[in-house]
Amino acid sequence: MLLRLAYLGVTNVFAMLQLLPTSDRIKDIEILALRH
């Protein structure tokens, strides 16, 4: 259950990031997200 919620949260974050123009800040956020 908890893993499913975490997975949905991560997919939603990446979906929102895809809507934004790519920049160095977004890449840094992706790196931090993958690190955690």
Short mmCIF file of C-alpha atoms in Angstrom, two decimals:
data_model
loop_
_atom_site.label_atom_id
_atom_site.label_comp_id
_atom_site.label_asym_id
_atom_site.label_seq_id
_atom_site.Cartn_x
_atom_site.Cartn_y
_atom_site.Cartn_z
CA MET A 1 0.00 0.00 0.00
CA LEU A 2 2.70 2.46 1.03
CA LEU A 3 4.89 1.52 -1.93
CA ARG A 4 1.93 2.01 -4.27
CA LEU A 5 1.30 5.51 -2.91
CA ALA A 6 4.99 6.35 -3.23
CA TYR A 7 5.01 5.06 -6.82
CA LEU A 8 1.96 7.15 -7.71
CA GLY A 9 3.55 10.20 -6.12
CA VAL A 10 6.78 9.77 -8.08
CA THR A 11 4.94 9.25 -11.37
CA ASN A 12 2.85 12.37 -10.73
CA VAL A 13 5.99 14.42 -10.03
CA PHE A 14 7.67 13.26 -13.23
CA ALA A 15 4.47 13.94 -15.18
CA MET A 16 4.44 17.53 -13.88
CA LEU A 17 8.15 17.93 -14.66
CA GLN A 18 7.49 16.88 -18.26
CA LEU A 19 4.96 19.71 -18.59
CA LEU A 20 7.58 22.26 -17.54
CA PRO A 21 10.36 23.47 -19.85
CA THR A 22 13.54 21.52 -19.19
CA SER A 23 16.17 23.43 -17.29
CA ASP A 24 19.16 22.73 -15.05
CA ARG A 25 16.97 23.18 -11.97
CA ILE A 26 14.52 20.52 -13.12
CA LYS A 27 17.39 18.15 -13.87
CA ASP A 28 18.72 18.75 -10.34
CA ILE A 29 15.27 17.98 -8.92
CA GLU A 30 15.15 14.72 -10.88
CA ILE A 31 18.58 13.76 -9.55
CA LEU A 32 17.47 14.50 -5.97
CA ALA A 33 14.24 12.54 -6.48
CA LEU A 34 16.11 9.51 -7.81
CA ARG A 35 18.62 9.76 -4.99
CA HIS A 36 15.82 9.41 -2.41
#
